[in-house]
mmCIF file of C-alpha atoms and ligand atoms in Angstrom:
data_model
loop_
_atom_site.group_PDB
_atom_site.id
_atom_site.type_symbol
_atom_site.label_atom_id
_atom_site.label_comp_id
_atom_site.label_asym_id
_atom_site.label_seq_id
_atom_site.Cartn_x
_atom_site.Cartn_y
_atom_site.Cartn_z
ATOM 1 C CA UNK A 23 83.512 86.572 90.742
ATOM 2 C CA UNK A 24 80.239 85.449 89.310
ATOM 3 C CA UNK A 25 80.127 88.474 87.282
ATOM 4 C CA UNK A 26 83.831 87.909 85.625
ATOM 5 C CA UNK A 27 82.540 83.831 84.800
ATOM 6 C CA UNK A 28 80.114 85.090 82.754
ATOM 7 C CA UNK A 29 76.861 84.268 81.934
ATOM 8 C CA UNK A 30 76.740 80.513 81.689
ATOM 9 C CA UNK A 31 78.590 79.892 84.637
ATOM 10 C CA UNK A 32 76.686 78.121 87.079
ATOM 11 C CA UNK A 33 77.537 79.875 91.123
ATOM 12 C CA UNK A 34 76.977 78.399 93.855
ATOM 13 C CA UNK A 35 75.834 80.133 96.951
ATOM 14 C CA UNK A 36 78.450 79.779 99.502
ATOM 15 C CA UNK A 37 77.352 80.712 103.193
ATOM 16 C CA UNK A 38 80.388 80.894 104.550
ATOM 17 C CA UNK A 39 81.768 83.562 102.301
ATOM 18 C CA UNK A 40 78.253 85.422 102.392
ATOM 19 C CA UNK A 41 78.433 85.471 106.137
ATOM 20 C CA UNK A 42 82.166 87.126 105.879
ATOM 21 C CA UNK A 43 80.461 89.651 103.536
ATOM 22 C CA UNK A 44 78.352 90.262 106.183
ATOM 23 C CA UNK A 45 80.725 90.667 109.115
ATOM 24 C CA UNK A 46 82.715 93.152 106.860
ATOM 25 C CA UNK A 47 79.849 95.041 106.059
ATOM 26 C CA UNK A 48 79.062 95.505 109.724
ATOM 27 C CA UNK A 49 82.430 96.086 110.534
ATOM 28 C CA UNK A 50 82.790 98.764 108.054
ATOM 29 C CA UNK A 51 79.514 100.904 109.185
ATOM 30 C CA UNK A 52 80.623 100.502 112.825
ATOM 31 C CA UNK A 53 84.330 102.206 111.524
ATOM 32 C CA UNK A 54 82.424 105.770 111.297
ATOM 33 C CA UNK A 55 81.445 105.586 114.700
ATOM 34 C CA UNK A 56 84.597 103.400 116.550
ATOM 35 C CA UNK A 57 86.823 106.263 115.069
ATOM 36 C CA UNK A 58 84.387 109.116 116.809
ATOM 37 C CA UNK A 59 84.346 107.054 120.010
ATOM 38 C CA UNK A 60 88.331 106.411 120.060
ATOM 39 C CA UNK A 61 87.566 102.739 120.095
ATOM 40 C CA UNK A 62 91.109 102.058 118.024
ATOM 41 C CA UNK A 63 94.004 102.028 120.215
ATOM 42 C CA UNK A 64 97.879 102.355 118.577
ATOM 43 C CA UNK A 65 100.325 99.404 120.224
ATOM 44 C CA UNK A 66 103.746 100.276 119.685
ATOM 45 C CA UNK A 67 106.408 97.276 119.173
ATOM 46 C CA UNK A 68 110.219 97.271 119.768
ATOM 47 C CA UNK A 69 112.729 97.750 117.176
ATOM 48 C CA UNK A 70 116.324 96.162 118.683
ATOM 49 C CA UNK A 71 119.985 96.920 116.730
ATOM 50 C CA UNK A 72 122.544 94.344 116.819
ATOM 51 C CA UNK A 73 123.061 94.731 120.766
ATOM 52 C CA UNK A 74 119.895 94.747 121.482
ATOM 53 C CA UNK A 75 119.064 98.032 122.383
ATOM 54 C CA UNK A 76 115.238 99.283 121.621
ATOM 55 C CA UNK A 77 115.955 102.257 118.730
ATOM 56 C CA UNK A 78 112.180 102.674 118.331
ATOM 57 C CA UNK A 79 108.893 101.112 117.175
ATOM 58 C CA UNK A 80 106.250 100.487 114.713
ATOM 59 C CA UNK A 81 102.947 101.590 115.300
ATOM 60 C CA UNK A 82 100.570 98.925 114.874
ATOM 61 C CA UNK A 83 96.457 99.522 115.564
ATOM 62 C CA UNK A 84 94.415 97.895 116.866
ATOM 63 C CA UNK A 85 90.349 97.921 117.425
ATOM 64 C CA UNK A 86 88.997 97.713 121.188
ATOM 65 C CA UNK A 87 85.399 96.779 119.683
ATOM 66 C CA UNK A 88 82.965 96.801 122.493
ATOM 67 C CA UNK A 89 81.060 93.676 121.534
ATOM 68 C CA UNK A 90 83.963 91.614 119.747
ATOM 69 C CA UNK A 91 86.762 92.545 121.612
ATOM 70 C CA UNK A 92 90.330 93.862 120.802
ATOM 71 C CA UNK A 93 90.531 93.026 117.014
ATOM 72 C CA UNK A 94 93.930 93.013 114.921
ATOM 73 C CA UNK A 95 94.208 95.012 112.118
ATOM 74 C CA UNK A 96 94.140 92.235 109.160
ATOM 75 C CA UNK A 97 90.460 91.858 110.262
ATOM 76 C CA UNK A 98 89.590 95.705 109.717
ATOM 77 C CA UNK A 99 92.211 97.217 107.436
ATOM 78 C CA UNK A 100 91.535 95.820 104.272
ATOM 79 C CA UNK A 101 87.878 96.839 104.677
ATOM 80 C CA UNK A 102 88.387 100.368 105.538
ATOM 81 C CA UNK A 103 90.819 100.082 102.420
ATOM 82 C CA UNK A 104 87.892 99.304 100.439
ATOM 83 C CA UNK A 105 85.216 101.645 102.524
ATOM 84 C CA UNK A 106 87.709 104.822 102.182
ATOM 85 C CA UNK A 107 87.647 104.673 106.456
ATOM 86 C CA UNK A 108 91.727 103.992 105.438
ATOM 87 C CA UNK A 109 92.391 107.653 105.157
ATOM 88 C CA UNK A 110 91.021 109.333 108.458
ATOM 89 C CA UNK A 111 91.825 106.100 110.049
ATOM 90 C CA UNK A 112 95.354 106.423 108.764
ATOM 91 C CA UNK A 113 95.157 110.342 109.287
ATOM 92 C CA UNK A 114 94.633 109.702 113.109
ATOM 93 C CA UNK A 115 97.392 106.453 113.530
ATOM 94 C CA UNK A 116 100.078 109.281 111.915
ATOM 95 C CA UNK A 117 99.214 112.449 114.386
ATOM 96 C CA UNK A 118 98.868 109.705 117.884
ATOM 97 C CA UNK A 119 102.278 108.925 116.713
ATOM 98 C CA UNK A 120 103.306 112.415 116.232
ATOM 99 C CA UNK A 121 102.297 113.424 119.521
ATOM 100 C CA UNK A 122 103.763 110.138 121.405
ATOM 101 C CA UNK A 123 107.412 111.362 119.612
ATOM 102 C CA UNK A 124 106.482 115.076 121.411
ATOM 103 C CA UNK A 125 106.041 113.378 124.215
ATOM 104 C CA UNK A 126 109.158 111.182 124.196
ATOM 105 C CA UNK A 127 111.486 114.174 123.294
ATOM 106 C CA UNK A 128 111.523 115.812 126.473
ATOM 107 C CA UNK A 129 112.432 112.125 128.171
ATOM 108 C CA UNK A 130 116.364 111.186 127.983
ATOM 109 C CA UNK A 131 115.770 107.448 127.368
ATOM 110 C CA UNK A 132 112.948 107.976 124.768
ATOM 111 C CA UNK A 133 114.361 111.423 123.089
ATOM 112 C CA UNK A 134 115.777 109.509 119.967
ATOM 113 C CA UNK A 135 113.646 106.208 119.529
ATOM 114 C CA UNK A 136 111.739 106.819 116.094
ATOM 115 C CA UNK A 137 107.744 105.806 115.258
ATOM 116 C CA UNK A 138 107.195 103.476 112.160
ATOM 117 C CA UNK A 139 103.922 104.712 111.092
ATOM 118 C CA UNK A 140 102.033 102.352 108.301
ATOM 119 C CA UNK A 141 101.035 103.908 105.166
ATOM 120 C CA UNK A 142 98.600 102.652 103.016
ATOM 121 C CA UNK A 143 98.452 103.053 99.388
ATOM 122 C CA UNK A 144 95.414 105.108 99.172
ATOM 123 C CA UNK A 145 96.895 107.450 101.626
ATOM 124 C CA UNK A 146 99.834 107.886 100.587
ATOM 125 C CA UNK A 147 98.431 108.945 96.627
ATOM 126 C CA UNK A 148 95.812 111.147 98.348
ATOM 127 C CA UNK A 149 96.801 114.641 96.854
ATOM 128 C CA UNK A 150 96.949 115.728 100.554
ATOM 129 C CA UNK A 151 99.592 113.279 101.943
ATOM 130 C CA UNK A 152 102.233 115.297 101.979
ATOM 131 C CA UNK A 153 100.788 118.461 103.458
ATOM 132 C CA UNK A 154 99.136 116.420 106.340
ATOM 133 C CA UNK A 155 102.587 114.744 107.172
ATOM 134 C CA UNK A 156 103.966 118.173 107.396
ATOM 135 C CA UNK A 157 101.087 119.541 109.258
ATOM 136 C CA UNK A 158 101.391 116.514 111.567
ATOM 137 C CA UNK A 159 105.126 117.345 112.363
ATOM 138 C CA UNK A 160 104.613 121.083 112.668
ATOM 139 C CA UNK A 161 101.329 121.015 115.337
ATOM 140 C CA UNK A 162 103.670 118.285 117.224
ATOM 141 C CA UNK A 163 107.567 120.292 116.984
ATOM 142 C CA UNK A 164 109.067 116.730 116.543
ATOM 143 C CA UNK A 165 112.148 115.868 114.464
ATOM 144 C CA UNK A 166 111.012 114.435 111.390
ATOM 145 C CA UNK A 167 113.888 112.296 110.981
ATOM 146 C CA UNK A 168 112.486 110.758 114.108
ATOM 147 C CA UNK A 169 108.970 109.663 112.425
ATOM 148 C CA UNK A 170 109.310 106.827 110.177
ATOM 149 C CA UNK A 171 107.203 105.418 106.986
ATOM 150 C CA UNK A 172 106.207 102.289 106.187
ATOM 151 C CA UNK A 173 105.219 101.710 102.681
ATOM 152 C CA UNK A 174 104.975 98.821 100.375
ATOM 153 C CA UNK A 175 106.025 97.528 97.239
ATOM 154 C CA UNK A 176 102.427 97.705 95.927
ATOM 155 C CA UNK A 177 102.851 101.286 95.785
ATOM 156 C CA UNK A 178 105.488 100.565 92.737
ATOM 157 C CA UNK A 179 102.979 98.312 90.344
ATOM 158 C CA UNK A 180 101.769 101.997 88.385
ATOM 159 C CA UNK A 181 102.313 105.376 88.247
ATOM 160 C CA UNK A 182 106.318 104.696 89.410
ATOM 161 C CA UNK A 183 107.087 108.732 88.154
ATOM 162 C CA UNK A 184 104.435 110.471 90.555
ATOM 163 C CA UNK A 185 105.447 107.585 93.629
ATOM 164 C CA UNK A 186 108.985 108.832 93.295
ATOM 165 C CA UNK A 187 108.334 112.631 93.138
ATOM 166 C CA UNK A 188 106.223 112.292 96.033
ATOM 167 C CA UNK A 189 108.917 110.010 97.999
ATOM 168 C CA UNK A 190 110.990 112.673 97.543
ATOM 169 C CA UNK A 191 108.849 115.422 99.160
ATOM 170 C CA UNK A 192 108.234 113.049 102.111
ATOM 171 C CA UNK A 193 112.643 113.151 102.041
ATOM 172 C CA UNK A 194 112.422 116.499 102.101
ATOM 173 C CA UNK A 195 110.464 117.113 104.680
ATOM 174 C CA UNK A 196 113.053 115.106 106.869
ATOM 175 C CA UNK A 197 111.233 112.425 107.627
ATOM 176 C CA UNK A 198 112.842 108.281 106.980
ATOM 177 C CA UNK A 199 110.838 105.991 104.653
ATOM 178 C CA UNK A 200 111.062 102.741 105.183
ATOM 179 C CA UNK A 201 109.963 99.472 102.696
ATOM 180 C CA UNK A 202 107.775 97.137 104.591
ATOM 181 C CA UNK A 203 107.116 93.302 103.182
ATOM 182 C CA UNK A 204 110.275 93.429 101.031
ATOM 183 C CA UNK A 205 110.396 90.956 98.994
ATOM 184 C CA UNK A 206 106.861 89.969 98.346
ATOM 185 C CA UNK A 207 106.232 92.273 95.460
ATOM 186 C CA UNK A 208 107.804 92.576 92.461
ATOM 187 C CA UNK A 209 110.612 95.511 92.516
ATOM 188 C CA UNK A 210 113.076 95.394 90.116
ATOM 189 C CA UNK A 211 116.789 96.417 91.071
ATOM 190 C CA UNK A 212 116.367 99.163 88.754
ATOM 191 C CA UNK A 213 113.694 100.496 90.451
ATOM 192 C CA UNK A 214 114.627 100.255 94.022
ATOM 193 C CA UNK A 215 118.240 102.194 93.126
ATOM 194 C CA UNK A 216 115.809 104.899 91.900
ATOM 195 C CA UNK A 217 113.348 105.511 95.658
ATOM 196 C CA UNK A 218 114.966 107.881 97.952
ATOM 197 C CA UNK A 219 114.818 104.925 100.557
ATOM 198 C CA UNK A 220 116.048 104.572 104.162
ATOM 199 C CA UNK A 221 115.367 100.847 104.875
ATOM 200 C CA UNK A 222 114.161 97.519 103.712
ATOM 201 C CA UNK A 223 111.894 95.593 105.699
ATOM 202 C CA UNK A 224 112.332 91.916 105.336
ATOM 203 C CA UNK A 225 108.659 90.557 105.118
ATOM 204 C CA UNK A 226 108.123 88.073 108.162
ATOM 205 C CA UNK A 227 107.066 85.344 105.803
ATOM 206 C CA UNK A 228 110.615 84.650 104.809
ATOM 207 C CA UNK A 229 112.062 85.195 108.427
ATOM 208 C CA UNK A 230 109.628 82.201 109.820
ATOM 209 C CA UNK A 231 111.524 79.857 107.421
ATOM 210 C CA UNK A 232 114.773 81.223 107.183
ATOM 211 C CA UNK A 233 116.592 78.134 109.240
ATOM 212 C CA UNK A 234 114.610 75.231 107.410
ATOM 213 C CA UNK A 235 114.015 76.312 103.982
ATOM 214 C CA UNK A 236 117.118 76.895 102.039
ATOM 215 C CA UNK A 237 114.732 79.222 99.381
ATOM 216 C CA UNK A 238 114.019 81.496 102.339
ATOM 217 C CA UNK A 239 117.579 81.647 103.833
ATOM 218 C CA UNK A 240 118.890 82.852 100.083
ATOM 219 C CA UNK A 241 116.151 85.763 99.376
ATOM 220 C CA UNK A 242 116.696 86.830 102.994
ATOM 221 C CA UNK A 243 120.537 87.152 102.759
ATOM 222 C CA UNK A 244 120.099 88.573 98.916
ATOM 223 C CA UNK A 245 118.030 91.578 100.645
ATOM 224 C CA UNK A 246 120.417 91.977 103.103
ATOM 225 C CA UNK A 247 123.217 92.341 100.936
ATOM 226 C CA UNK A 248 120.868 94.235 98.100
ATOM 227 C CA UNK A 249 120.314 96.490 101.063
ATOM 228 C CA UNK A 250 123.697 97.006 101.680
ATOM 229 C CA UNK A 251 124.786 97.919 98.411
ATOM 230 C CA UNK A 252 122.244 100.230 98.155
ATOM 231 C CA UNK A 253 123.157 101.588 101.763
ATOM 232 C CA UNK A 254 119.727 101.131 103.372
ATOM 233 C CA UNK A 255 119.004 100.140 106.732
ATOM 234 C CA UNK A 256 117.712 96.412 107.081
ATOM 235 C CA UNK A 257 115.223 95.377 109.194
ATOM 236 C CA UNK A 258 113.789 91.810 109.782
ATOM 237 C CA UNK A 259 110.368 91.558 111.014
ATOM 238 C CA UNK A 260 108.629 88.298 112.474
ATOM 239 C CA UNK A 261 111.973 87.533 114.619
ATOM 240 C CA UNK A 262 111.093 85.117 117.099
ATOM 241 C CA UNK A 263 113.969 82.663 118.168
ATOM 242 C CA UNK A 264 117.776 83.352 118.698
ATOM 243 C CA UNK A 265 118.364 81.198 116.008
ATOM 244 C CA UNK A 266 116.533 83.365 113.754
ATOM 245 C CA UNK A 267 118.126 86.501 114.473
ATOM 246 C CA UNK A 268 122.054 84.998 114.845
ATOM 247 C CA UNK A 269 121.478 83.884 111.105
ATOM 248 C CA UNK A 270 119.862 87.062 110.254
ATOM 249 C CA UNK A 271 122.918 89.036 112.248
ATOM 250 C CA UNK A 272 125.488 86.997 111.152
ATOM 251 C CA UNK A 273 124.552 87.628 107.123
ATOM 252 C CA UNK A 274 124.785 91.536 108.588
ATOM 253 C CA UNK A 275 121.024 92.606 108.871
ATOM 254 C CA UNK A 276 120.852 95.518 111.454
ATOM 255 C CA UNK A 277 117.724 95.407 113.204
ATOM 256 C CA UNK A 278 115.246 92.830 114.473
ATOM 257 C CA UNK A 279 111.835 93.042 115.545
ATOM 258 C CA UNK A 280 109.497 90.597 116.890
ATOM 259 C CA UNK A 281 107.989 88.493 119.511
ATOM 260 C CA UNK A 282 111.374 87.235 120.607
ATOM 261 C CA UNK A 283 112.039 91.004 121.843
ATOM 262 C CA UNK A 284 108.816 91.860 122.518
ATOM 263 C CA UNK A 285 105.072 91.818 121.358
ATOM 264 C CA UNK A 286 102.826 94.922 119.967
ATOM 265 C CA UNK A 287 102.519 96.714 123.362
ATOM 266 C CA UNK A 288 100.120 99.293 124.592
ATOM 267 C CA UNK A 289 101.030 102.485 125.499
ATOM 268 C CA UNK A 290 101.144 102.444 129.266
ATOM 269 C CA UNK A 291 103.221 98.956 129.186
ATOM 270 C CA UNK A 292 105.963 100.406 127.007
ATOM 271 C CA UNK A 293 106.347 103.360 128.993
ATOM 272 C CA UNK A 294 106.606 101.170 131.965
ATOM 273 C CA UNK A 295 109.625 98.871 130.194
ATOM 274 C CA UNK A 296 111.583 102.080 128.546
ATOM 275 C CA UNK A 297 111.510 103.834 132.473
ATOM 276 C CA UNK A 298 112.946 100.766 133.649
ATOM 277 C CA UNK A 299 114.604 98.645 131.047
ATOM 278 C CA UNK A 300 116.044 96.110 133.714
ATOM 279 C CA UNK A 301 112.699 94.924 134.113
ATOM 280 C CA UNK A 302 114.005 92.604 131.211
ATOM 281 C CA UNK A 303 111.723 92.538 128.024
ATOM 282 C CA UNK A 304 114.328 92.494 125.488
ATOM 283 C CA UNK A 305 117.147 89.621 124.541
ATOM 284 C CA UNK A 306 120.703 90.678 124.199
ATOM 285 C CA UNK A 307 122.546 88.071 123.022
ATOM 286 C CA UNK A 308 125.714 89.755 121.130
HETATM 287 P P1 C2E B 13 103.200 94.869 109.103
HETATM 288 O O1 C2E B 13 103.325 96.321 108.922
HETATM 289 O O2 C2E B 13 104.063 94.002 108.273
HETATM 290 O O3 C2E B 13 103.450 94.644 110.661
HETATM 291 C C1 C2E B 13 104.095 93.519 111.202
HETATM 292 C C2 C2E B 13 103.083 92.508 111.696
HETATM 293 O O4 C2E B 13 103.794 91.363 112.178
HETATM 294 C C3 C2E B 13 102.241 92.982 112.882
HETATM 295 O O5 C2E B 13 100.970 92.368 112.756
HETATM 296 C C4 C2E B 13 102.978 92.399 114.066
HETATM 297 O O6 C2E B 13 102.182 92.242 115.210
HETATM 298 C C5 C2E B 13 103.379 91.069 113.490
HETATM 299 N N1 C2E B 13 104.517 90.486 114.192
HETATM 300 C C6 C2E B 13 105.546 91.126 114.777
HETATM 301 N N2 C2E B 13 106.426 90.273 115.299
HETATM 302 C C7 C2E B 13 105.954 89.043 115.057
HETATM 303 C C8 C2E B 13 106.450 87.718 115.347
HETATM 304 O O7 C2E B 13 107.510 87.513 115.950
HETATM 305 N N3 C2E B 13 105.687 86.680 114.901
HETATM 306 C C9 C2E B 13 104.524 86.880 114.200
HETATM 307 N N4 C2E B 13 103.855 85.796 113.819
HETATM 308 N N5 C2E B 13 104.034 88.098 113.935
HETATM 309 C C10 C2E B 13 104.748 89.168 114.343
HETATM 310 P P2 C2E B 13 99.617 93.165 113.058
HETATM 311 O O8 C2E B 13 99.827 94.102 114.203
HETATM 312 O O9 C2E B 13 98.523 92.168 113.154
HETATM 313 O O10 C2E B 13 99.437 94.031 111.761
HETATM 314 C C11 C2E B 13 99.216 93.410 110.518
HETATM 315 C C12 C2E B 13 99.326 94.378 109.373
HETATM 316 O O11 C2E B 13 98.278 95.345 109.418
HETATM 317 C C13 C2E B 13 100.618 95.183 109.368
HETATM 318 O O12 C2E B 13 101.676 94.399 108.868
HETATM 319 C C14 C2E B 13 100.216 96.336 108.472
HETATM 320 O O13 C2E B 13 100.316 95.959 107.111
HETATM 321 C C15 C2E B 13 98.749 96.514 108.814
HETATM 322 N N6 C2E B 13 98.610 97.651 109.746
HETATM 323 C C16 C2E B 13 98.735 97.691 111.086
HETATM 324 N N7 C2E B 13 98.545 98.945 111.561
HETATM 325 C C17 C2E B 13 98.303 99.719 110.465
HETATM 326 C C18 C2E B 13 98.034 101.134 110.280
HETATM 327 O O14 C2E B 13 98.009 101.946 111.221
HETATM 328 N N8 C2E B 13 97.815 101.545 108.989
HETATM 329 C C19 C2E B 13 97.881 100.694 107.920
HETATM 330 N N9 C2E B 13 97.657 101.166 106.706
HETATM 331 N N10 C2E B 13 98.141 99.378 108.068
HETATM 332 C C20 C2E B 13 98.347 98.904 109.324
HETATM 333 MG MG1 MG B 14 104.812 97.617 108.900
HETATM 334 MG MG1 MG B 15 105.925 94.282 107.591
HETATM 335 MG MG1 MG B 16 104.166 91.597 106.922
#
């Protein structure tokens, strides 16, 4: 900031925002070693369709730090963005969900759910992505259709020609790609007919408000019907009253995550719920 003030620009020292520098930097040497320990854990939360019925979830990490604590990700991802940690970080989130979809297949109520998997934008244009996603589903056997990637609209600001070739790889491997945030960035219509999509994501932001501000309600039900002209999948994310999702259903979106189904869950607790759904985690309200 000072830097881009320029010279005569008088900056003050702000402690605060030095002590956040701090806590990042830590954070960021302490990545190296959390990854070699297995100190990040993936929690897995519920996708629902229109009768409620769990289709699959997104994988969302987390970091069981052993001084601070479990930490959410919008503490530690941007930094291992900006460290490089993102890509072997990202690398392992992809093959735990791999193997959890092997282990799922051989289970009847599990066989079919798919894995969102996150993908950040320096992973995705590492010249390796695609070979590693491939390599992921080949060491695991698991139908690719099955795995699911998250990207985001940032991915479109530059180089839209190489983002679309590679999309279309990722298609052809098999696996379903998926736009997360939708509607935060900037995508043109003319771009979105042009990505070999599966599914919008509608960002959570616009959920929250969708019953009380009348700006929110008309760019959630213009992505709904966007999506459905364009035949993708819509999925709202953030859902957490009935209200919310009987708006959201009744303008024709298809799935709903969120904390009125269920919260980011660990491993062993979602396993529990999907071997005995009638211990009653998720709404059904159709
Ligand atoms: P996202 O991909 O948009 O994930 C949805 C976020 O919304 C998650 O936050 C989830 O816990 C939260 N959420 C779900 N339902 C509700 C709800 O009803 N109310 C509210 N208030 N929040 C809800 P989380 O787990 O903290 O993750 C934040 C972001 O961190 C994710 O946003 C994603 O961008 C990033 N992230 C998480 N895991 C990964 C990963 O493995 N790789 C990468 N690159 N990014 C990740
Ligand atoms: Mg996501
Ligand atoms: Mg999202
Ligand atoms: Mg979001």
């Amino acid at each position: 900031q000072a830097k881009t003030l320029g010279r005569n620009t008088l900056c003050f020292f702000d402690p605060a925002m030095q002590a956040t520098v701090n806590a990042n930097a830590a954070l960021g040497a302490d990545m190296r070693i959390a990854l070699k320990e297995k100190q990040f854990v993936v929690y897995y939360q519920p996708q629902v369709d229109r009768q409620g019925v769990i289709t699959g979830v997104e994988a969302l990490v987390r970091w069981q730090h052993p001084q601070r604590g479990l930490i959410t990700p919008i503490h530690f991802i941007p930094v291992a963005e900006d460290n490089g940690m993102i890509l072997p970080l990202g690398q392992w989130v992809l093959e735990t969900a791999c193997e959890q979809l092997a282990a799922w297949a051989d289970w009847p109520q599990t066989t079919n759910l798919s894995i969102a998997v996150n993908v950040s934008v320096h992973q995705f244009r590492h010249p390796d992505f695609v070979d590693m996603v491939m390599a992921a589903i080949g060491r695991t056997g698991i139908k690719p259709q099955r795995l699911k990637l998250e990207l985001t609209e940032s991915l479109l600001a530059d180089r839209m020609e190489i983002t679309i070739e590679k999309m279309g790889m990722l298609k052809d491997l098999g696996v379903t790609l998926s736009l997360d945030d939708f509607g935060v960035g900037y995508s043109s219509l003319s771009v979105l007919k042009r990505l070999p999509l599966d599914q919008l994501k509608i960002d959570k932001g616009f959920v929250a408000d969708v019953l009380t501000d009348p700006n929110d309600a008309a760019i959630s039900r213009a992505i709904i019907t966007l999506a459905q002209s364009l035949s993708l999948q819509v999925v709202a994310e953030g859902v957490e009253t009935h209200e919310q999702r009987e708006f959201l259903a009744y303008q024709g979106c298809d799935q709903f995550q969120g904390h009125l189904f269920s919260p980011p869950l660990p491993i062993a607790t979602l396993d529990a719920f999907l071997r005995n759904p009638s211990s009653g985690m998720m709404v059904v309200t159709e």
